[in-house]
PDB file of C-alpha atoms in Angstrom:
ATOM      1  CA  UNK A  21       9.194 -15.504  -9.081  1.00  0.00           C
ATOM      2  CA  UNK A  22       9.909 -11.949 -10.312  1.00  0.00           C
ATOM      3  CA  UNK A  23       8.266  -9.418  -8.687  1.00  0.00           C
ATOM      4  CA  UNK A  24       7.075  -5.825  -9.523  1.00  0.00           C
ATOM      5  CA  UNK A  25       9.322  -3.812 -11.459  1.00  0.00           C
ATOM      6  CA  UNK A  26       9.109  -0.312 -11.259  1.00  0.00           C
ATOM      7  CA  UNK A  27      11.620   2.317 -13.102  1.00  0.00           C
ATOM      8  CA  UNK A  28      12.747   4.782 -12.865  1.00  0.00           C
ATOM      9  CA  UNK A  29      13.782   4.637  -8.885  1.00  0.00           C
ATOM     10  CA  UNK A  30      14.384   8.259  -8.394  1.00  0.00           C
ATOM     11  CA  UNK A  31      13.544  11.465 -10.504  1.00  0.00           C
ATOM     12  CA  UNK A  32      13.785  14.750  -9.912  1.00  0.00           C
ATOM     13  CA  UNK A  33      11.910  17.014 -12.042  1.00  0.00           C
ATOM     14  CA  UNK A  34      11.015  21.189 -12.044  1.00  0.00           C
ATOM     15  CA  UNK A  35       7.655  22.366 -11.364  1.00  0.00           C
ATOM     16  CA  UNK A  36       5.499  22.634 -14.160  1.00  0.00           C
ATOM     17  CA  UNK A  37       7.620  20.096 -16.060  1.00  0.00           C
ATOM     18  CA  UNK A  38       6.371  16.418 -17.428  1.00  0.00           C
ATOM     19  CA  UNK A  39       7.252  13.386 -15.981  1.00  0.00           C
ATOM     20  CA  UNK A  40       6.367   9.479 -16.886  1.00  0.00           C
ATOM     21  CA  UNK A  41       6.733   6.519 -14.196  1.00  0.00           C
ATOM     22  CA  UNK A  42       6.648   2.637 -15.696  1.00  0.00           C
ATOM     23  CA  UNK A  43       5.268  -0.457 -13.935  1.00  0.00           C
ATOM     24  CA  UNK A  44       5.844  -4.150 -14.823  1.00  0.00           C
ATOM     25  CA  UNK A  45       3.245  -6.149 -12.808  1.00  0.00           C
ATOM     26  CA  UNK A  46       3.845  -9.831 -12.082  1.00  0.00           C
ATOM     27  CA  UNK A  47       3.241 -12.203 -14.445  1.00  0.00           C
ATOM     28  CA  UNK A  48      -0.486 -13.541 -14.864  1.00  0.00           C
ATOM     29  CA  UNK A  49      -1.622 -10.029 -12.392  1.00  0.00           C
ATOM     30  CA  UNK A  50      -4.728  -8.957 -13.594  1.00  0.00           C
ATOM     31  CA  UNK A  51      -4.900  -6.411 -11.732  1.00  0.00           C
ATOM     32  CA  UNK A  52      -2.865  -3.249 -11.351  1.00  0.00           C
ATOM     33  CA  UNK A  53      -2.579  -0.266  -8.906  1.00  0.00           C
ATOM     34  CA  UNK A  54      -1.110   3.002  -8.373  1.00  0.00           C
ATOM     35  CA  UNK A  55      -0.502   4.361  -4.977  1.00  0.00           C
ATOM     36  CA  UNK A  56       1.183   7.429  -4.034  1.00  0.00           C
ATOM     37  CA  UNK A  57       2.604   7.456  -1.138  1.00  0.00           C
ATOM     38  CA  UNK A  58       4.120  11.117   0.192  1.00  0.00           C
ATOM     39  CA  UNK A  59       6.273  10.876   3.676  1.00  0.00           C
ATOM     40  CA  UNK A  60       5.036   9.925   6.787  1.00  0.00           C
ATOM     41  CA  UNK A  61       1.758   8.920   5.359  1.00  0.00           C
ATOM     42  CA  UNK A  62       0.847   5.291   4.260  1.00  0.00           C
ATOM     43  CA  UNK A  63      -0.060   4.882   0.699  1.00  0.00           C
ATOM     44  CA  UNK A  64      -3.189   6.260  -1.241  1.00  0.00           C
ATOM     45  CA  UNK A  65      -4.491   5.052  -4.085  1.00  0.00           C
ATOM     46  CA  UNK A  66      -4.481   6.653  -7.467  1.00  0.00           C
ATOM     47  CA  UNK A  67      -5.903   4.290 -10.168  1.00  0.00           C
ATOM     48  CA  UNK A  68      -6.498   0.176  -9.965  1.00  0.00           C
ATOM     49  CA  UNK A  69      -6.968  -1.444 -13.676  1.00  0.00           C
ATOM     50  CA  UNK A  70      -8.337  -4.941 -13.948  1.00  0.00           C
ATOM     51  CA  UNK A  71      -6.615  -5.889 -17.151  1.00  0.00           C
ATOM     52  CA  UNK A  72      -6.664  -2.911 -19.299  1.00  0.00           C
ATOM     53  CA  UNK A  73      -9.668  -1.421 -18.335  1.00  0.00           C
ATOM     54  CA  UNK A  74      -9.967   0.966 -15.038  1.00  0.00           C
ATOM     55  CA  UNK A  75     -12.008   0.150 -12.102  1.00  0.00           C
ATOM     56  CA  UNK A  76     -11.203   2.836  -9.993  1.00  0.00           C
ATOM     57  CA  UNK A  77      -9.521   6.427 -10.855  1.00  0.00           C
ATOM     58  CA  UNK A  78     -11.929   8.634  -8.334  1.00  0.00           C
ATOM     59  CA  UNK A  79      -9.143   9.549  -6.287  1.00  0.00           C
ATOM     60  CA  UNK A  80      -6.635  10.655  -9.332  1.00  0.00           C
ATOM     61  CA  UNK A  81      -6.106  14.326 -10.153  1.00  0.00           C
ATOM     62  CA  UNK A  82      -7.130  14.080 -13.333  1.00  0.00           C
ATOM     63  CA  UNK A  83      -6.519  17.521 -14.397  1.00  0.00           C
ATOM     64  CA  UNK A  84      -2.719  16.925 -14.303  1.00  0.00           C
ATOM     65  CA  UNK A  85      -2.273  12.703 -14.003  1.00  0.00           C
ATOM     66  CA  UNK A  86      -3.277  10.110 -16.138  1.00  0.00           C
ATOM     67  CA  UNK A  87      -2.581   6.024 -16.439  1.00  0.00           C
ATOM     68  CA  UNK A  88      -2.616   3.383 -19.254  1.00  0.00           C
ATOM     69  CA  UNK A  89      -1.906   0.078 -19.431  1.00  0.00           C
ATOM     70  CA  UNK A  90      -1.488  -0.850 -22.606  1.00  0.00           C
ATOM     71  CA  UNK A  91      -2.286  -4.732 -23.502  1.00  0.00           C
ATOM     72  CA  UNK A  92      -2.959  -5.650 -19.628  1.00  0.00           C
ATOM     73  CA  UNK A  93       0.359  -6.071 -18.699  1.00  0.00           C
ATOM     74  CA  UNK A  94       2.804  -3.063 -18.493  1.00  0.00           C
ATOM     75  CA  UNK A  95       1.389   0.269 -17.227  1.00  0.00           C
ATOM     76  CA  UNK A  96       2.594   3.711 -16.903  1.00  0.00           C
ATOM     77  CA  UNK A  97       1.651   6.525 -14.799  1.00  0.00           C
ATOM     78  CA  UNK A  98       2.080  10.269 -16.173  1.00  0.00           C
ATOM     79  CA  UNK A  99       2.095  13.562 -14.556  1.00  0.00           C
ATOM     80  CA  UNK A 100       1.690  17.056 -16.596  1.00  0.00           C
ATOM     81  CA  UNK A 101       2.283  19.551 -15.377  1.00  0.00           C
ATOM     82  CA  UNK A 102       3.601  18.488 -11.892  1.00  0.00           C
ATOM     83  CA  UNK A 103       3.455  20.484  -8.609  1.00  0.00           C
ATOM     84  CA  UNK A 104       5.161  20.808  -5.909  1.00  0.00           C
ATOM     85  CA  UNK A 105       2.841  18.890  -3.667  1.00  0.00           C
ATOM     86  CA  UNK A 106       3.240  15.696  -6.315  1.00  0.00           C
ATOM     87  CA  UNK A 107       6.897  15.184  -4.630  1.00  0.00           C
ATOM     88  CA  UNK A 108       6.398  11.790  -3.395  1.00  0.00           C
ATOM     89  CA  UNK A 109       6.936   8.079  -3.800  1.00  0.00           C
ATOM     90  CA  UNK A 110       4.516   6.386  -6.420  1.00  0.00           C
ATOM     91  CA  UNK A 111       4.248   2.934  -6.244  1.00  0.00           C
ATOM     92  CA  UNK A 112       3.216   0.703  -8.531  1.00  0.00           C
ATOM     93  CA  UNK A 113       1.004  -2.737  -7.070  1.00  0.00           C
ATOM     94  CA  UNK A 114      -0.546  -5.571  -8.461  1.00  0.00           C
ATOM     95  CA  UNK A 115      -2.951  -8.997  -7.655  1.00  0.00           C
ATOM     96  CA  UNK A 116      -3.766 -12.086  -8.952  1.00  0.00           C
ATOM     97  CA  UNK A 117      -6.802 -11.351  -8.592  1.00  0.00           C
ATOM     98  CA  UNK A 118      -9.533  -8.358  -7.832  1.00  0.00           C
ATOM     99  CA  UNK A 119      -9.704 -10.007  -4.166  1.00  0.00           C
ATOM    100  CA  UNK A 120      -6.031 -11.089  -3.193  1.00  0.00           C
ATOM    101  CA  UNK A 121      -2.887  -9.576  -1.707  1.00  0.00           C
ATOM    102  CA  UNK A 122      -1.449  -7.256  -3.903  1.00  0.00           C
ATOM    103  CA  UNK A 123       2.479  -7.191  -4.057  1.00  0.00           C
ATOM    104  CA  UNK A 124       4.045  -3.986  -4.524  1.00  0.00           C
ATOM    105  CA  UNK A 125       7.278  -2.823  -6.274  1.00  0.00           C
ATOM    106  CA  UNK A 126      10.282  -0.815  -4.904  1.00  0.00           C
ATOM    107  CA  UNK A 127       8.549   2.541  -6.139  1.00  0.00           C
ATOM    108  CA  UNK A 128       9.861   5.895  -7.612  1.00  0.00           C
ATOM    109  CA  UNK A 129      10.587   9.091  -5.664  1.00  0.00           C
ATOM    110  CA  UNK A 130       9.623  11.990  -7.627  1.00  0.00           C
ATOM    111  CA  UNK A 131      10.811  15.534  -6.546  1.00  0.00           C
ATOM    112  CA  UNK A 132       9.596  18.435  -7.599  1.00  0.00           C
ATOM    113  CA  UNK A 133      11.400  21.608  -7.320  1.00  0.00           C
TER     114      UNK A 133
ATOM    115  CA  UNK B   5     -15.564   7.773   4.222  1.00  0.00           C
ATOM    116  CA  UNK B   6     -13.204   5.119   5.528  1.00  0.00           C
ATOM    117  CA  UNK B   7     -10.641   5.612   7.827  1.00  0.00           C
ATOM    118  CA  UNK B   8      -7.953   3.785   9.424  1.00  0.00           C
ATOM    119  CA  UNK B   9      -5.906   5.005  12.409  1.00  0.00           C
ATOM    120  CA  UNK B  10      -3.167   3.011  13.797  1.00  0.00           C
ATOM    121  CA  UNK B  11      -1.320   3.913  17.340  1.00  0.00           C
ATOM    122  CA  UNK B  12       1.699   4.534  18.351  1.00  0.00           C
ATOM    123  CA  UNK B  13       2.762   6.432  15.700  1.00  0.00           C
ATOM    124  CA  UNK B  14       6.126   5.027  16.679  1.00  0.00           C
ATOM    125  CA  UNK B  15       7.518   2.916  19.623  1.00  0.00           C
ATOM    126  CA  UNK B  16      10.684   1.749  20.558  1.00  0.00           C
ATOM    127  CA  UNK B  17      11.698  -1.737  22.260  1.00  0.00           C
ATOM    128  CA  UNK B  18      14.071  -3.574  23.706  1.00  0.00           C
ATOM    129  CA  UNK B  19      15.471  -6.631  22.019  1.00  0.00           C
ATOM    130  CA  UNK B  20      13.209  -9.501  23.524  1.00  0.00           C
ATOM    131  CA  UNK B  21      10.499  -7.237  24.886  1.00  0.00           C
ATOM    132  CA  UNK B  22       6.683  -8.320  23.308  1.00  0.00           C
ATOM    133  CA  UNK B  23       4.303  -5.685  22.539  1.00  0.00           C
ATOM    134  CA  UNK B  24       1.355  -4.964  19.769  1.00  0.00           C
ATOM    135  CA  UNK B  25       0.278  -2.409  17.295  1.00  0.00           C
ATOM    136  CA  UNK B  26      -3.287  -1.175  16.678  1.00  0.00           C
ATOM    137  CA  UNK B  27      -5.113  -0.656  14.180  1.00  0.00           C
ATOM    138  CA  UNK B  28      -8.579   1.061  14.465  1.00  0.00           C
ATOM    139  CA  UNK B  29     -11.357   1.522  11.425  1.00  0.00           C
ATOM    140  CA  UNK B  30     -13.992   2.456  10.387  1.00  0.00           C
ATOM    141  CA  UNK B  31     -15.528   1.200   7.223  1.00  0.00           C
ATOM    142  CA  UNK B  32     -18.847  -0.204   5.413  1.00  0.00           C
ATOM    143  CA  UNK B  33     -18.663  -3.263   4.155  1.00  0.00           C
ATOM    144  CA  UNK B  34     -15.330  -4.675   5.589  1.00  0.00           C
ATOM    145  CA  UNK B  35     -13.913  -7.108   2.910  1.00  0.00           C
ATOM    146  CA  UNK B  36     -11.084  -7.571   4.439  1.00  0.00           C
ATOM    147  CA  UNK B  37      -7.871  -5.969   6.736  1.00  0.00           C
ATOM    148  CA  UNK B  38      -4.130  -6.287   5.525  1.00  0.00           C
ATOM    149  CA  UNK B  39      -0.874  -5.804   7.057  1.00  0.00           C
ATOM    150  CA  UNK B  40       2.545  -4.758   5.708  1.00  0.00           C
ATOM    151  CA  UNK B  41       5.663  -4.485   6.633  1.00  0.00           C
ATOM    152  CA  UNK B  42       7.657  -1.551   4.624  1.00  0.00           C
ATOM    153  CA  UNK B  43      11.528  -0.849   5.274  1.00  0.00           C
ATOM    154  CA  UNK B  44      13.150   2.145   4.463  1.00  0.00           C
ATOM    155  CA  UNK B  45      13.226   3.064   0.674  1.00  0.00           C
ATOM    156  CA  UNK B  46      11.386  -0.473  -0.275  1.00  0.00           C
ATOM    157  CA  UNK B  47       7.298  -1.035  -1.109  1.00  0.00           C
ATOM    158  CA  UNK B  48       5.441  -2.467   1.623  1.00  0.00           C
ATOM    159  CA  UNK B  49       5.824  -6.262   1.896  1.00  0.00           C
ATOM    160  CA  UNK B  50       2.675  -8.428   2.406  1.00  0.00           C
ATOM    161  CA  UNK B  51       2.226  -9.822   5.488  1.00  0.00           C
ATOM    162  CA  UNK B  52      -1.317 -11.396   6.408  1.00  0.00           C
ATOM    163  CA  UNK B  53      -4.516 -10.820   5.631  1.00  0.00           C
ATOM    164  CA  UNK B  54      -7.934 -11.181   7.791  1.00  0.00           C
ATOM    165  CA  UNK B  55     -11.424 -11.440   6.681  1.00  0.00           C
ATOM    166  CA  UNK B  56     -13.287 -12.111  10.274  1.00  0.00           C
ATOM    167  CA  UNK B  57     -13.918 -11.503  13.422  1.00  0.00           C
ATOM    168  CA  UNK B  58     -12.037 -13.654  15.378  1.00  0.00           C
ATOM    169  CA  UNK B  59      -9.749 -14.732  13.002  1.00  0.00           C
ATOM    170  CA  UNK B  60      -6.126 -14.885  14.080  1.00  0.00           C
ATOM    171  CA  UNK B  61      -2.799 -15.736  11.809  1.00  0.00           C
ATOM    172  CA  UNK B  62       0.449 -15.807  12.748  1.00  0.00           C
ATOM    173  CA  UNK B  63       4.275 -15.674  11.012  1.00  0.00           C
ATOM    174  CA  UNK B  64       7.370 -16.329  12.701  1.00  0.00           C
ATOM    175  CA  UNK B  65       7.210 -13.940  15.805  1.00  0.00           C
ATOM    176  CA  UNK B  66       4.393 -11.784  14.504  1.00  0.00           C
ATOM    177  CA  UNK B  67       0.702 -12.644  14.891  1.00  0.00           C
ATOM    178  CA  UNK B  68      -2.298 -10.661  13.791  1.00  0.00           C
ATOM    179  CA  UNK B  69      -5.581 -10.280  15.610  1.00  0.00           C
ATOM    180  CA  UNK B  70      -9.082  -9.173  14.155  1.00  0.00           C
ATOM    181  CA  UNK B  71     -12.489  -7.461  15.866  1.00  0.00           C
ATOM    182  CA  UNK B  72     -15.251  -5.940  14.700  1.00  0.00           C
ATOM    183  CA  UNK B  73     -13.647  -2.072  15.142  1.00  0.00           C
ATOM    184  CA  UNK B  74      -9.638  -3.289  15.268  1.00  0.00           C
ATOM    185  CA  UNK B  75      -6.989  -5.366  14.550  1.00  0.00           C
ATOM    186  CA  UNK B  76      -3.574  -5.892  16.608  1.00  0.00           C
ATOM    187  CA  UNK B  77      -0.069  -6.984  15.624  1.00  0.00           C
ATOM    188  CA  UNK B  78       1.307  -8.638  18.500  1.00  0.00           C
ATOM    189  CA  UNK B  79       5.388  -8.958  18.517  1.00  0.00           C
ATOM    190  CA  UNK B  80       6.697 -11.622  20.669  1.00  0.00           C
ATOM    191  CA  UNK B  81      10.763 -11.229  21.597  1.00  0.00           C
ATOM    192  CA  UNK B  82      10.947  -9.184  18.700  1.00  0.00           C
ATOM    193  CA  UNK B  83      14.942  -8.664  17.274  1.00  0.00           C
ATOM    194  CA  UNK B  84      16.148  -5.686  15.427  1.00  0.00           C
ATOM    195  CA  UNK B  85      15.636  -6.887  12.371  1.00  0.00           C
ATOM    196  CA  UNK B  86      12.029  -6.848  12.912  1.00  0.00           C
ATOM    197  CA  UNK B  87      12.366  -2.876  12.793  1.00  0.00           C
ATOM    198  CA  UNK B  88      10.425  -1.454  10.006  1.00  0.00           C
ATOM    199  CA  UNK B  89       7.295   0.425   9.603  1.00  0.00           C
ATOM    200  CA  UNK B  90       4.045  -1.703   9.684  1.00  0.00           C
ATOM    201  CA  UNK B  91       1.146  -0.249   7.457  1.00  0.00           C
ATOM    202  CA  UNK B  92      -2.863  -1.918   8.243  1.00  0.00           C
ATOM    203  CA  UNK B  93      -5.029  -1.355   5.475  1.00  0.00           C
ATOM    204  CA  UNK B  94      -8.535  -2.174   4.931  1.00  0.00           C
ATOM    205  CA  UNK B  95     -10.538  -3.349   1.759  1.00  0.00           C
ATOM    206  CA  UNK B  96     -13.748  -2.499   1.321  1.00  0.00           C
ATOM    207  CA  UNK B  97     -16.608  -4.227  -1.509  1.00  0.00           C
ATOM    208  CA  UNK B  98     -15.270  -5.583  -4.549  1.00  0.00           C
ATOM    209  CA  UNK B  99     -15.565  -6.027  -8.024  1.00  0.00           C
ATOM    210  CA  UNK B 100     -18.859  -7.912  -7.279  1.00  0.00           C
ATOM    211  CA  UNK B 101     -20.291  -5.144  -5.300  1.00  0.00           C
ATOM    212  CA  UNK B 102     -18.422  -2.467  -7.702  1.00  0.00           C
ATOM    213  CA  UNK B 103     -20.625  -3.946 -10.843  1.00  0.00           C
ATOM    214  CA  UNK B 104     -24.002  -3.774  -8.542  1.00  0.00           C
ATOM    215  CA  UNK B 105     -23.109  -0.297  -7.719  1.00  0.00           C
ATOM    216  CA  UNK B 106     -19.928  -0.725  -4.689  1.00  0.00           C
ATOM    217  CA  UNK B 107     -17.243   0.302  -4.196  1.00  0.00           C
ATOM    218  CA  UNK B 108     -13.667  -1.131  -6.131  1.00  0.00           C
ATOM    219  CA  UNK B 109     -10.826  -3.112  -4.412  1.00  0.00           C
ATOM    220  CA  UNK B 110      -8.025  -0.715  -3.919  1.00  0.00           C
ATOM    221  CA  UNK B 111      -6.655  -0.302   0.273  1.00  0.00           C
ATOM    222  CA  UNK B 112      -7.076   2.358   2.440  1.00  0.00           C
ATOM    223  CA  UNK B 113      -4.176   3.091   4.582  1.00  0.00           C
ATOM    224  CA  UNK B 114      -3.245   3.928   7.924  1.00  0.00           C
ATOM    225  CA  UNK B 115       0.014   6.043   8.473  1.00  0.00           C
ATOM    226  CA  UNK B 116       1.677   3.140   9.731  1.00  0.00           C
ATOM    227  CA  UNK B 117       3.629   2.512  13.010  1.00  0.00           C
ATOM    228  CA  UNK B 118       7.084   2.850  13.176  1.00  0.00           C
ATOM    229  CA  UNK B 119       8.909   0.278  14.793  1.00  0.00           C
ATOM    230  CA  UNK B 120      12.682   0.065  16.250  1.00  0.00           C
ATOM    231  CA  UNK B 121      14.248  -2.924  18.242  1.00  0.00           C
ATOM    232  CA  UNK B 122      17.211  -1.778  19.787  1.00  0.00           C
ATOM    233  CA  UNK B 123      19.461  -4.846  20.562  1.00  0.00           C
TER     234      UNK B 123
END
């Protein structure tokens, strides 16, 4: 079974600049999350979608980030303009289900400079 | 607000030598506690999940542990390739409760312990 693909792996990106992550959940996932994850801290989460629609975005900046997911499956996660405190690993998860495991993908480290 | 703390930060063993992790919270509304295992540059890997008090589960040479205020990954005659940083997460109401005015399903993290078997 495939799991979740995330692209790109690494970006690096000037402040103030724009910057798009993509997230392919696992097949038949209805739901989707976004953590961000910055070093030496475990993840936190951003957004979580149950098929297209959100359930949760109270802990994205939404001032500067913003998520879709387009037809339920794909989703992408955008940042504009980014800081220097958004340097960090976003990873992309996703569950059967609203209550089981989620799996997560490889993520993408962002640094901003 | 929900937190999770998990001790040591990091610990080192010796090839063969047992020891656990905790994992302290505090939370309304437990729905259920999660470990992963995440390696260096990967996402965290699934690794069990526990709903109860009481309720135990085990994999290979790790087994997880559940109480009211903490949970404990016990390593029995762990090997270096068990070395990797384990994150406990906790999941609080649900879509159910979300719709009747809860919370949603997403984790809340610890910082994770990091873990090295020396051989």
């Amino acid at each position: 079974e495939a799991g979740v693909a995330q692209s790109p792996r690494y970006k690096i990106i000037e402040k103030r600049q724009s910057v798009a992550f993509w997230c392919n959940p696992i097949s038949g996932h209805a739901t989707l999350y976004w953590y961000q994850q910055i070093l030496g801290q475990g993840p936190k989460l951003l957004i979580q979608f149950q098929n297209n629609g959100v359930v949760d975005d109270s802990q994205l900046p939404k001032d500067r980030f913003s998520a879709e997911r387009l037809k339920g499956v794909d989703s992408t996660l955008k940042i504009q303009p980014a800081k220097l405190e958004d340097s960090a690993v976003y990873l992309c998860a996703s569950s059967l289900t609203w209550n089981t495991e989620a799996f997560f993908g490889q993520g993408t480290r962002l640094t901003v400079v | 607000e929900d937190q999770v703390t998990q001790s040591p930060e990091a610990l080192r063993l010796q090839e063969g030598e047992s020891s656990s992790l905790n994992c302290s919270y505090t939370v309304s509304g437990l729905r259920g506690l999660f470990w992963y295992r995440q390696d260096p540059g990967k996402g965290p890997e699934f690794l069990f999940t526990l709903y109860s008090a009481g309720e135990e589960k085990e994999k290979e040479r790790l087994k997880a542990t559940l109480t009211k205020k903490e949970s404990f990954l016990h390593i029995t005659a762990p090997k270096p390739e068990d070395s990797a940083t384990y994150l406990c997460a906790v999941q609080v109401g649900g879509t159910q409760e979300r719709y009747s005015g809860g919370g949603a399903d997403g984790l809340t993290f610890g910082k994770g312990t990091h873990l090295i078997i020396q051989p």
